[in-house]
Coordinates of C-alpha atoms in Angstrom, one line a residue:
Chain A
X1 CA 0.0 0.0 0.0
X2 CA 1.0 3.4 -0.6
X3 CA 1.0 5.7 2.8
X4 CA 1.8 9.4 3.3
X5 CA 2.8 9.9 6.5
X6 CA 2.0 13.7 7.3
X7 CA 4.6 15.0 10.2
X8 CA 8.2 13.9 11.1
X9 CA 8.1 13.6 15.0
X10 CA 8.7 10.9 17.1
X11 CA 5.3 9.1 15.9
X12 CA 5.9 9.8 12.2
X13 CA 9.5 8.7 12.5
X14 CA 8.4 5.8 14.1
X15 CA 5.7 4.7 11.7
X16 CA 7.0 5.6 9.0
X17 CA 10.2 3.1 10.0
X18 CA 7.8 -0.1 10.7
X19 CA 5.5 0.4 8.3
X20 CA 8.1 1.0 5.5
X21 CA 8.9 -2.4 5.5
X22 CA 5.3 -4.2 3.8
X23 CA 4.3 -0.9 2.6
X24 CA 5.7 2.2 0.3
X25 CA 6.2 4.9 2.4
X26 CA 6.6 8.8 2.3
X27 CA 7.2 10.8 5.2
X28 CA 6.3 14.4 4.3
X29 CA 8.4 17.0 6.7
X30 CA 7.9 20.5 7.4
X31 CA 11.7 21.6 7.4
X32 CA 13.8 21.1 4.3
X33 CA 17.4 20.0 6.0
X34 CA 14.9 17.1 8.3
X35 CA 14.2 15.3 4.6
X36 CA 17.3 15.9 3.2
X37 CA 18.6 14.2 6.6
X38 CA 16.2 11.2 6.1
X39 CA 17.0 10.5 2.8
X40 CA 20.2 10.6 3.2
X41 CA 20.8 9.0 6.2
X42 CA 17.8 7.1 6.3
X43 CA 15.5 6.6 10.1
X44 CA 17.5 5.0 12.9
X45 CA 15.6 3.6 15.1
X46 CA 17.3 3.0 19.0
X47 CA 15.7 0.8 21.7
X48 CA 17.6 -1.7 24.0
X49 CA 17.8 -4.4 21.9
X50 CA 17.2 -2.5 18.2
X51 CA 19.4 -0.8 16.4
X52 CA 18.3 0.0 13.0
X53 CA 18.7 2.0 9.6
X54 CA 15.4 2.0 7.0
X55 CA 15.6 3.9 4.0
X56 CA 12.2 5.9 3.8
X57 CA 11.9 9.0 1.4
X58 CA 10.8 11.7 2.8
X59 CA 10.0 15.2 1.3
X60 CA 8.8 18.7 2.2
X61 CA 6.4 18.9 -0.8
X62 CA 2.8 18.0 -1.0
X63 CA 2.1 17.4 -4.4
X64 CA 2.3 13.6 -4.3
X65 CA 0.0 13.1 -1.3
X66 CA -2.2 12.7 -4.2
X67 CA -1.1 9.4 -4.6
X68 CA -1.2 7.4 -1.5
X69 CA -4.0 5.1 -0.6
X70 CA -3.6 6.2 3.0
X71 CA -2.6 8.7 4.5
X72 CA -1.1 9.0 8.2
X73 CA -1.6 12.6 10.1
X74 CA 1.1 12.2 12.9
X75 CA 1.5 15.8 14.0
X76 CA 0.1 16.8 17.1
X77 CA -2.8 17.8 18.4
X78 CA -2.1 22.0 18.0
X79 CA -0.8 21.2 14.5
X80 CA -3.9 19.7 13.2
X81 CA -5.4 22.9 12.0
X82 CA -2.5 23.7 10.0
X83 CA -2.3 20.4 8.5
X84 CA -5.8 20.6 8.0
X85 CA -5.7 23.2 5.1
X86 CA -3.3 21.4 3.6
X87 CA -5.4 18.4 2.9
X88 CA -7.4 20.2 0.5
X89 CA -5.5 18.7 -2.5
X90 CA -5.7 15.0 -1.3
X91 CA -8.9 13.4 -3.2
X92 CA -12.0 13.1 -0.8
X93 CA -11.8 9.7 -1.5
X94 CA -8.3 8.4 0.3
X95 CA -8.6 7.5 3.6
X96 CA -6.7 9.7 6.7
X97 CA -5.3 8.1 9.8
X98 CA -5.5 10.8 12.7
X99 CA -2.9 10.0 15.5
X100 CA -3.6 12.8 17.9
X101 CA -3.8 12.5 21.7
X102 CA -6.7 14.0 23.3
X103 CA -10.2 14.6 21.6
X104 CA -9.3 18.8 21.2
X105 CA -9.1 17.7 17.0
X106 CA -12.5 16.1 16.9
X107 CA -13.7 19.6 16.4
X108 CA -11.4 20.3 13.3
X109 CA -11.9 17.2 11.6
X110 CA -15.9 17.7 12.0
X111 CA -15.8 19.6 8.8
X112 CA -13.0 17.5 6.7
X113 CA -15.1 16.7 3.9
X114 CA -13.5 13.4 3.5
X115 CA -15.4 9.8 3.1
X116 CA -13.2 7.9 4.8
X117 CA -11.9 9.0 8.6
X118 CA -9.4 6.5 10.7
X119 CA -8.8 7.7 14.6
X120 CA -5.9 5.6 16.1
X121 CA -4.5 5.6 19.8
X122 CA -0.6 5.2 19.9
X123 CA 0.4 3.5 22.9
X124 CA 3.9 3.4 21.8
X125 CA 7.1 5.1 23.9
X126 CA 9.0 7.3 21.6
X127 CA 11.1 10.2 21.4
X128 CA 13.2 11.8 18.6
X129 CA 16.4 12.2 18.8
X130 CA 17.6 14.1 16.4
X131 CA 15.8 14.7 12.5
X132 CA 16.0 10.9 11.5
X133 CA 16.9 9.3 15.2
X134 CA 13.8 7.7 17.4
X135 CA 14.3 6.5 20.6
X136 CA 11.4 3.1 20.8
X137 CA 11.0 3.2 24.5
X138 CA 8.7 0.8 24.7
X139 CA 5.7 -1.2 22.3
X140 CA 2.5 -0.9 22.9
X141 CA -0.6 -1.2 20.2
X142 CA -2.1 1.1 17.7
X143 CA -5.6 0.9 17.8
X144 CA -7.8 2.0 15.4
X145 CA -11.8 3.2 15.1
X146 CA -13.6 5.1 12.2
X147 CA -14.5 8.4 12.4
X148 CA -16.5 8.4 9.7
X149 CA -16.9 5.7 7.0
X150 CA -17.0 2.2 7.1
X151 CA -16.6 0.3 10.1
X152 CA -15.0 -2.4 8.4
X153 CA -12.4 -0.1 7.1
X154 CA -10.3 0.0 10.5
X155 CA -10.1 -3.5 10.9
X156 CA -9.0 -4.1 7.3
X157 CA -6.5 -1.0 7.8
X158 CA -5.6 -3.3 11.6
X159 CA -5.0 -6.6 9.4
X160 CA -2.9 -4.9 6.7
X161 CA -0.2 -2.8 8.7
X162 CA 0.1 -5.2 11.8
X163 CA 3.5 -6.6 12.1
X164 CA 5.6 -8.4 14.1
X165 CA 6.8 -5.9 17.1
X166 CA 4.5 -3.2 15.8
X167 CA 0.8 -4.3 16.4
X168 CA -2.4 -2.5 15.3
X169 CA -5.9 -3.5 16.3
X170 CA -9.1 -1.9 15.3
X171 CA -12.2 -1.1 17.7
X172 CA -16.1 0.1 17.3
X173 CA -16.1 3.1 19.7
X174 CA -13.9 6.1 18.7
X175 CA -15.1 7.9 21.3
X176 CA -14.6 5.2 24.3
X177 CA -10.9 4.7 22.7
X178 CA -10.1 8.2 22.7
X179 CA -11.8 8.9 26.1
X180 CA -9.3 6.0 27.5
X181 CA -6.7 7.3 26.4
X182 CA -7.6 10.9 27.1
X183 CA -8.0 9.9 30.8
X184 CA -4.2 8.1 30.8
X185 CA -3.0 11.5 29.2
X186 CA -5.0 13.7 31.6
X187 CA -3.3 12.0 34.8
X188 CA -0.1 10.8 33.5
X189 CA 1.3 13.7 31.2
X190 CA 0.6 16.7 33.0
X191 CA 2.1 15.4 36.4
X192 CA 4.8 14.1 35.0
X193 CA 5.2 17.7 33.2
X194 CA 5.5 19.8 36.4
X195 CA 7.4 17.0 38.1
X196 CA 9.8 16.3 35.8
X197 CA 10.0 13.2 36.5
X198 CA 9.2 9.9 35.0
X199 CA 6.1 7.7 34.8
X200 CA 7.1 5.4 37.7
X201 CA 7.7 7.9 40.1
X202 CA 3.7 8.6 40.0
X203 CA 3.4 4.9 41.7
X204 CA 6.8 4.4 43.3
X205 CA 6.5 8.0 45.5
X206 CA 4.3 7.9 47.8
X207 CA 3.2 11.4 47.8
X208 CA 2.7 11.8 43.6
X209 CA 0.9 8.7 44.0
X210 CA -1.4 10.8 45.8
X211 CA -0.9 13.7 43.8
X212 CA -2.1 11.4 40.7
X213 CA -5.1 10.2 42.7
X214 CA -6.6 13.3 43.4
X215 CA -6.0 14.3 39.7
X216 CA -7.9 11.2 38.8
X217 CA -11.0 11.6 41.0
X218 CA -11.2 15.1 38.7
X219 CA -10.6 13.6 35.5
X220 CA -13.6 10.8 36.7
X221 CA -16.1 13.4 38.3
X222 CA -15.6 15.6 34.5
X223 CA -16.1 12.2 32.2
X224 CA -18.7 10.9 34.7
X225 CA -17.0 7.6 34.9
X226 CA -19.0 4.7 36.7
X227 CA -16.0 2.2 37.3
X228 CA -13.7 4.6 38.8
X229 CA -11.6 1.9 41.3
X230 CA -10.7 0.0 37.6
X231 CA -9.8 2.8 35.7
X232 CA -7.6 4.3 38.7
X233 CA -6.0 0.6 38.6
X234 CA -5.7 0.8 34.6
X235 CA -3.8 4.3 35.2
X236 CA -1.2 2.9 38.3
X237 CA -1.1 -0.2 35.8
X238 CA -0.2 1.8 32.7
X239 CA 2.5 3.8 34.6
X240 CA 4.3 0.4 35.7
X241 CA 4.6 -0.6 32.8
X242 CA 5.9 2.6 31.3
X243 CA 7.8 3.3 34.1
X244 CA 11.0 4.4 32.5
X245 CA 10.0 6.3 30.3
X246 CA 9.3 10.3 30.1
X247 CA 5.5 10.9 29.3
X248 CA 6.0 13.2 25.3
X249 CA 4.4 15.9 28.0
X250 CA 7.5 16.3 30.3
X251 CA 9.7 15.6 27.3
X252 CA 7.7 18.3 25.5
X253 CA 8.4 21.0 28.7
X254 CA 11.9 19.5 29.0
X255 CA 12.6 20.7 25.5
X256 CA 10.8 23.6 25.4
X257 CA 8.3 22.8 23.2
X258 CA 4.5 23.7 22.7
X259 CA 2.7 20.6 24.6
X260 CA -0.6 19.4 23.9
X261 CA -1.9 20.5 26.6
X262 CA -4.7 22.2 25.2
X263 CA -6.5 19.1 23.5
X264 CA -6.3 17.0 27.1
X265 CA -7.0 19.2 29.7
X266 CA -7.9 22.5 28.1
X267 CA -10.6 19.7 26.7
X268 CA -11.5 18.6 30.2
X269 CA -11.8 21.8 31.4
X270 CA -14.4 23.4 28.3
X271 CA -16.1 19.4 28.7
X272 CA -17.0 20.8 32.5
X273 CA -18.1 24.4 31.9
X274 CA -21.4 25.5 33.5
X275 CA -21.0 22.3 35.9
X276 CA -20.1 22.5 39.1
X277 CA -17.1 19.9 39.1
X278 CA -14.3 19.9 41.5
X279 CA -12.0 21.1 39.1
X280 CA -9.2 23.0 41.1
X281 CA -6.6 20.5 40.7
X282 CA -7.0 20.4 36.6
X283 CA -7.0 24.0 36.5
X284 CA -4.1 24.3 38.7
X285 CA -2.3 21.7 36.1
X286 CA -3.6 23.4 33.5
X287 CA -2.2 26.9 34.1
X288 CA 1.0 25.3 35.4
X289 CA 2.0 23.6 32.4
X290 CA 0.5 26.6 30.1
X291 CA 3.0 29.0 32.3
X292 CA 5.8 26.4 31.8
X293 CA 5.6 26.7 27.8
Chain B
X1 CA 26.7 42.0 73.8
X2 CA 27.9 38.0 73.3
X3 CA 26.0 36.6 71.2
X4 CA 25.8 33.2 70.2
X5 CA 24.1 31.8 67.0
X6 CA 23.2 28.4 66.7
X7 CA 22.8 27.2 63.0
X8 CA 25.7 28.3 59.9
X9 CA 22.8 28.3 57.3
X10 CA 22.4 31.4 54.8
X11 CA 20.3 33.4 57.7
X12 CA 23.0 31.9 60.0
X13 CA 25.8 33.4 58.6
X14 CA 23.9 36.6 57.3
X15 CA 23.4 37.7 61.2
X16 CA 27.0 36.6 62.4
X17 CA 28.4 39.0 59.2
X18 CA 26.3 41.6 60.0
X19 CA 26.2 41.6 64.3
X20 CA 29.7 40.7 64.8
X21 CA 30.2 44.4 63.9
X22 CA 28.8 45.8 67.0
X23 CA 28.9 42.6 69.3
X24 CA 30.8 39.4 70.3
X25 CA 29.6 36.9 67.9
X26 CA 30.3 33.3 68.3
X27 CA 28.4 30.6 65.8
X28 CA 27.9 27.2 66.8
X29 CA 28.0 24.9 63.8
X30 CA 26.9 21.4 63.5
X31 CA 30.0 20.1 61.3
X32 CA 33.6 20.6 62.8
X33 CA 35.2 21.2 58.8
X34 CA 32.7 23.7 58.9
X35 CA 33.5 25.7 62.0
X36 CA 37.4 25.5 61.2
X37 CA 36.6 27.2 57.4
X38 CA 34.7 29.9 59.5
X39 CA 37.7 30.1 62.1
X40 CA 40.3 30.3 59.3
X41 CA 39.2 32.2 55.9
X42 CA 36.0 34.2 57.8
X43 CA 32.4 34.8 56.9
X44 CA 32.5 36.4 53.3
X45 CA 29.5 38.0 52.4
X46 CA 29.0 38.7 48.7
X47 CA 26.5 41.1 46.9
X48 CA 26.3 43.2 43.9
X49 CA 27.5 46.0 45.9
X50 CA 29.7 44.3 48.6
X51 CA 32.2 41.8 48.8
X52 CA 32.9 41.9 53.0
X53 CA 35.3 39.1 55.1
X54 CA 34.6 39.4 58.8
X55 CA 36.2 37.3 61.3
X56 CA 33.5 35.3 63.1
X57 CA 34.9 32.9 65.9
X58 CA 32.8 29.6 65.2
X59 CA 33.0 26.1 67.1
X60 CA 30.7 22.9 67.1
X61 CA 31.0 23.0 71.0
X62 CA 27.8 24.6 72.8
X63 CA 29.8 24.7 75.9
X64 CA 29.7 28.3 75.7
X65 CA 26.6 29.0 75.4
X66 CA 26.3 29.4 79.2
X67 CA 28.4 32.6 78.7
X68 CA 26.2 34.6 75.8
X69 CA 23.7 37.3 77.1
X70 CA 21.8 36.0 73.5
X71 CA 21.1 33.1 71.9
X72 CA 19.7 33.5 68.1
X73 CA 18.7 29.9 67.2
X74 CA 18.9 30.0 63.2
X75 CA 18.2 26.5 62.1
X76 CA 15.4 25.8 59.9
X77 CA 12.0 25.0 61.3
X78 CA 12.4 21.0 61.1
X79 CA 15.7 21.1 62.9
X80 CA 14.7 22.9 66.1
X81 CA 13.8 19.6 68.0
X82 CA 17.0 18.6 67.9
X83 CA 18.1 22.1 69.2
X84 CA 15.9 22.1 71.9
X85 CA 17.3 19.1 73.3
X86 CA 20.5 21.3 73.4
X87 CA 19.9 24.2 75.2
X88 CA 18.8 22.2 78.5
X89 CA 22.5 23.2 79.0
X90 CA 21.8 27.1 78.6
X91 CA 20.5 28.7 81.9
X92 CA 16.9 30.0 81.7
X93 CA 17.2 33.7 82.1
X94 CA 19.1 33.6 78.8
X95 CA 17.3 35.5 76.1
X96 CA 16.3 33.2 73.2
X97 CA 15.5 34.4 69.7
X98 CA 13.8 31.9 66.8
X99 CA 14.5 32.9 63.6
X100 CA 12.1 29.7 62.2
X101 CA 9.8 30.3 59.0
X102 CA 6.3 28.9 59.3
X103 CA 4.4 28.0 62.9
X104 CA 4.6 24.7 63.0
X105 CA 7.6 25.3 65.6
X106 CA 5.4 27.1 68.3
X107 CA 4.7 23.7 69.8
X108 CA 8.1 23.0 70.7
X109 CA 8.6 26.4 72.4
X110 CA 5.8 25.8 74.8
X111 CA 7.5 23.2 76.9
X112 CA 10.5 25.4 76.9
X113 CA 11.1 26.9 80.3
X114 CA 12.9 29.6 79.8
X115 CA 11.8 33.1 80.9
X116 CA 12.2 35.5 78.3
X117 CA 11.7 33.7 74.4
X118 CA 11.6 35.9 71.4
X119 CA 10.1 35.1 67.4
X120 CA 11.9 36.6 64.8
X121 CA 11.0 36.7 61.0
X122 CA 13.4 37.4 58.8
X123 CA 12.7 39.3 55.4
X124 CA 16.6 39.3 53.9
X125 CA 17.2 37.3 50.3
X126 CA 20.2 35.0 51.5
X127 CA 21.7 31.8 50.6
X128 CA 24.8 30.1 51.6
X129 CA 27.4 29.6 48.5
X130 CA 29.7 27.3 50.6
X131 CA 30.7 26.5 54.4
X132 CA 31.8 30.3 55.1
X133 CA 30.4 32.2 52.4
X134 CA 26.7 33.4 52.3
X135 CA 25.3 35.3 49.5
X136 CA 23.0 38.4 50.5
X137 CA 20.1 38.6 47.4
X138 CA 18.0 41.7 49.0
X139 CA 17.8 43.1 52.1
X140 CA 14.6 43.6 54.1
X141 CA 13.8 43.5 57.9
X142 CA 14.1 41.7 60.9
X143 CA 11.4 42.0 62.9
X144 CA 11.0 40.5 66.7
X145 CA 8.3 40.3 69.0
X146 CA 8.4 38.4 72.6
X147 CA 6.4 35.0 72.9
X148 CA 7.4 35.1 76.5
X149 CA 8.5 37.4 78.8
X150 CA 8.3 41.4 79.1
X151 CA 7.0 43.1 76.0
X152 CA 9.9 45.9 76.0
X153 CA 12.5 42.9 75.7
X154 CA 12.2 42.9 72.0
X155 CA 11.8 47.0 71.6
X156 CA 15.2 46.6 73.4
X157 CA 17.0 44.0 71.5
X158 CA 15.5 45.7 68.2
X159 CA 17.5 48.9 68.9
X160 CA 20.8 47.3 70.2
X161 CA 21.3 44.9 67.2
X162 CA 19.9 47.1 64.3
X163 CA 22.4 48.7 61.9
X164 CA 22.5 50.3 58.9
X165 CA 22.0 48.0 56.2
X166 CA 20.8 45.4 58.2
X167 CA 17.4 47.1 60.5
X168 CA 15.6 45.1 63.0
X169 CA 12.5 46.1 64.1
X170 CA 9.7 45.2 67.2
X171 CA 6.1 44.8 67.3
X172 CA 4.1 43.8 70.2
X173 CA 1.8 41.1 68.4
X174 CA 3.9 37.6 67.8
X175 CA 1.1 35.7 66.2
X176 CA 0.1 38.6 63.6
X177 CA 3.5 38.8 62.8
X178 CA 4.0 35.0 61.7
X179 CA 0.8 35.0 60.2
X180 CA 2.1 37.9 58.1
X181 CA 5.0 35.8 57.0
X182 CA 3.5 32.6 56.9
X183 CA 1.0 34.0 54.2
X184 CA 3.4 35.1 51.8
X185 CA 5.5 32.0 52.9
X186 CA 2.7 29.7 52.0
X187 CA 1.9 31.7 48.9
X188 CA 5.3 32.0 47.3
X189 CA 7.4 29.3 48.8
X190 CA 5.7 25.6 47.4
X191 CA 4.7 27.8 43.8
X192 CA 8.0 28.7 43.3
X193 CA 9.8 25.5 44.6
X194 CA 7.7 22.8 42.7
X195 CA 8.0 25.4 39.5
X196 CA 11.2 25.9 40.0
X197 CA 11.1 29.7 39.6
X198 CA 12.3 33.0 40.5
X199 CA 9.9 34.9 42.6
X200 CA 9.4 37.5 40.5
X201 CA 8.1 34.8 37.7
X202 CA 4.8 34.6 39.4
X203 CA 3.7 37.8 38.7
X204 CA 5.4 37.7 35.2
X205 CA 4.2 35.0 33.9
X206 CA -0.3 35.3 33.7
X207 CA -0.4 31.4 34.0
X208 CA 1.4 31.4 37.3
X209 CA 0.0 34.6 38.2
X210 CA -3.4 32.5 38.0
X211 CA -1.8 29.6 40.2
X212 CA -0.7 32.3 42.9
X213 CA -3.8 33.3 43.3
X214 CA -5.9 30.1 43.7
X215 CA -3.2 28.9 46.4
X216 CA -4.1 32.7 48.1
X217 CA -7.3 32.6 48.1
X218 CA -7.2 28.9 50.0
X219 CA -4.7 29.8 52.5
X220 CA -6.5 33.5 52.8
X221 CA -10.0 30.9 53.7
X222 CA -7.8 28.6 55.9
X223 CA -6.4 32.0 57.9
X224 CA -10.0 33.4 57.8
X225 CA -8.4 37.4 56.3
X226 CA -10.9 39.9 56.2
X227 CA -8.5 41.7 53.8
X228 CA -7.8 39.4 51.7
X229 CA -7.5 42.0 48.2
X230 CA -5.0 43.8 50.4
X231 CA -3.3 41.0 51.3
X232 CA -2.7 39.5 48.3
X233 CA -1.3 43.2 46.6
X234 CA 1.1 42.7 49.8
X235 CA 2.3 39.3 48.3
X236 CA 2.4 40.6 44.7
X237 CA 4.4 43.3 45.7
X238 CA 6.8 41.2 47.7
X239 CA 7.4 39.1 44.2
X240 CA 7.9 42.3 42.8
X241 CA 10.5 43.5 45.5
X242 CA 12.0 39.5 45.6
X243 CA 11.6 39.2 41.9
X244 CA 15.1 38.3 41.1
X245 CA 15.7 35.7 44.2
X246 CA 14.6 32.0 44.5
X247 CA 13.1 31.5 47.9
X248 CA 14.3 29.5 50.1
X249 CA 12.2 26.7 49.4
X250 CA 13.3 26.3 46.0
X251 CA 16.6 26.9 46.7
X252 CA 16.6 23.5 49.4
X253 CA 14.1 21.3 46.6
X254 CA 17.0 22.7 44.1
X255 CA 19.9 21.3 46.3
X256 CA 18.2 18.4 47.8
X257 CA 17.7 19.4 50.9
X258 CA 14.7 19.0 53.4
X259 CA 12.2 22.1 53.1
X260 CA 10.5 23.4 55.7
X261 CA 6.7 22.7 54.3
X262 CA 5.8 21.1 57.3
X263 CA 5.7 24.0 59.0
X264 CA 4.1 25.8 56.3
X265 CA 1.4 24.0 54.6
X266 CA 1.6 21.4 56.9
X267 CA 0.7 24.1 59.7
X268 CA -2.3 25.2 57.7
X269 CA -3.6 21.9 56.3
X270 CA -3.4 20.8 60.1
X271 CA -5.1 24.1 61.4
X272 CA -8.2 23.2 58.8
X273 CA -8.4 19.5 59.7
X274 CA -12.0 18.9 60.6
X275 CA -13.5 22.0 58.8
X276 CA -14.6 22.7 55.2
X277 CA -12.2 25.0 53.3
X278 CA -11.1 24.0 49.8
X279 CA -7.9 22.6 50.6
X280 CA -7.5 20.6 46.6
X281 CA -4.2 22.8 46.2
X282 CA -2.4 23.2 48.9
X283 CA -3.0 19.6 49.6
X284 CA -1.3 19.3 46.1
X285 CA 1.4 21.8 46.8
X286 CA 1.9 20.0 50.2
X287 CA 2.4 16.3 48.8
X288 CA 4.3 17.6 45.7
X289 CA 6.9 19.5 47.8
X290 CA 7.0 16.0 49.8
X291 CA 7.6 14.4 47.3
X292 CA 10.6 16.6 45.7
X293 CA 12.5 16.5 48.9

């Protein structure tokens, strides 16, 4: 299959190095010297055991988006919009993969006259290291829900970029697979933000584990959530298993970059306006890591 | 007047610098390398303007104390158990000052029987660069009032020790003048230390400005101010005045030492136990600080 991969992070990077392998791939960059880097040097991809070169092309032109039968937006959430006008060349008819965290893009892609609209979760650990280098921290699954379009479609998408070490699956509910990962992202990344520290520490100290409870009972009360003790277990679970990794939050603050803050809690926070939530805590979070930008 | 300090931290060795002038200063230091640097290069006292030695006589030895016609007792708030074990040695008609932030240190005193006690809250920018040299960031007042014993004690003391550059002041009400300090304290200290910021940053910066004042206006509720708009232009303006420094709280999280929240928010999350102030954030503030140290 033919796939445009739209954004050069540590997502696209990532993607675009797995998926390169069954599939022709283009990863289309923002900054000229990032694909000259990639197709020169190909994407290196680091993890404990991994260390590996693919050749991918990439390029900083649009024009052959045209062309793919699918086409991967991996920017982030805040970079949607822009992205967004620049679909308007890609027929209606060629299917777009969203990879955003948070549910802050639902709003922009309400009026994407495509036919055919993939959501996915990434519960991948990844961070670039330089313009073709990404750090695989740990694997997790892709999974994947339609928008808009046929449900089928995700789970054929699922089947046909699977693969060994990289898995996707597909799911009914866009909405319940976004709203689970929206709630990891609401407790996990922020803390971890302001702490700077990594996911572990939220379980392993005493008082951020806590801290994170008290930012979950918010994040339940907001979404309304009926099986609060499983979710809070799903959270400590999720950052065990992550524990040595940096949430893309703190690494976002730690590098000075914009975070996505705006899609997760600026989300919660618009999702509980009028109501009369406890909502100190996400506020406080909310502020903090707007103030730390 | 002898004078004996107990406790070579920054507001340690700010008062020896500065008293020694007029009196007979001896500091009593916990580590012996530490007394002998003291003893042997002098307290150097650095800033923009000045860059002072003064020879300070320093020993770990409290035998002396019997002889000093003052004892200033500068260790932090969570060290003066162990100081009050000390003094047993000290007779009781000995003047003791406490230099402590917070009020979570008032308990100890009680049980102390010593006739005349004073409080002390200090409003100079200090922090110690190394053993003997302490680095003055802005200077402000000391102020005293008596926790036991005659009211005119701390008039007294006021005028003997205050100098140019370096004023002391009395006031006849102990408890107003913690509260005072424990306000801005409570305000400033755990926002800047779990930011990691200069002081100034909170008024700078309109996302911490907004954190700044949701932790005021739960302390202000905790403290049950009348005045609260007035209150809370007296902490701006201190950020504005401080805006340069780190306080001392940040500076400890910053160099891994123990902070003194316990007897900060821990005072006032203990003074609300039982009633119904919204307490989300300085419950945060308290367990994030916690978990820094």
């Amino acid at each position: 299959m033919k796939i445009g991969i739209i954004g050069a992070g540590s997502i696209g990077l990532l993607f675009a190095h797995f998926l390169n392998d069954h599939h022709d791939v283009t990863l289309y960059c923002r900054r000229k010297e990032q694909a000259d880097a990639i197709n020169e040097k190909g994407i290196k991809l680091i993890n404990k055991d991994i260390r590996s070169v693919k050749k991918v092309s990439a390029t900083c032109s649009l024009k052959s988006l045209v062309k793919e039968q699918l086409v991967i937006v991996a920017v982030k959430q805040y970079g949607i919009r822009a992205v967004v006008d620049q679909l308007k060349n890609v027929p209606m008819n060629i299917p777009l993969l969203f990879l955003q965290n948070g549910m802050g893009h639902l709003d922009d892609l309400k009026t994407l006259p495509y036919t055919s609209i993939v959501l996915g979760t990434v519960e991948h650990g990844a961070y670039r290291l330089s313009d073709h280098v990404v750090h695989f921290t740990g694997c997790g699954r892709t999974i994947l829900a339609m928008y808009r379009g046929k449900s089928e479609l995700s789970f054929t998408f699922a089947k046909q970029l699977s693969k060994q070490g990289f898995p996707f699956e597909a799911t009914e509910n866009y909405e319940k697979m976004l709203m689970d990962k929206l709630i990891v992202n609401a407790v996990i990344n922020p803390l971890t933000a302001l702490l700077q520290v990594k996911n572990g520490q939220l379980v392993t100290n005493p008082y951020y584990f806590q801290l994170m409870k008290s930012v979950f009972y918010e994040v339940a009360n907001v979404l309304e959530l009926t099986d609060q003790d499983d979710e809070f277990r799903r959270i400590v679970s999720i950052c065990e298993k992550t524990g040595e990794n940096y949430s893309s939050m703190c690494k976002d603050v730690m590098e000075g970059r914009q975070t996505e803050i705006d899609g997760i809690l600026g989300f919660l926070l618009k999702k509980a306006e009028g109501k009369s939530y406890p909502l100190s805590l996400l506020k406080f979070l909310y502020n903090a890591v707007k103030g730390m930008e």
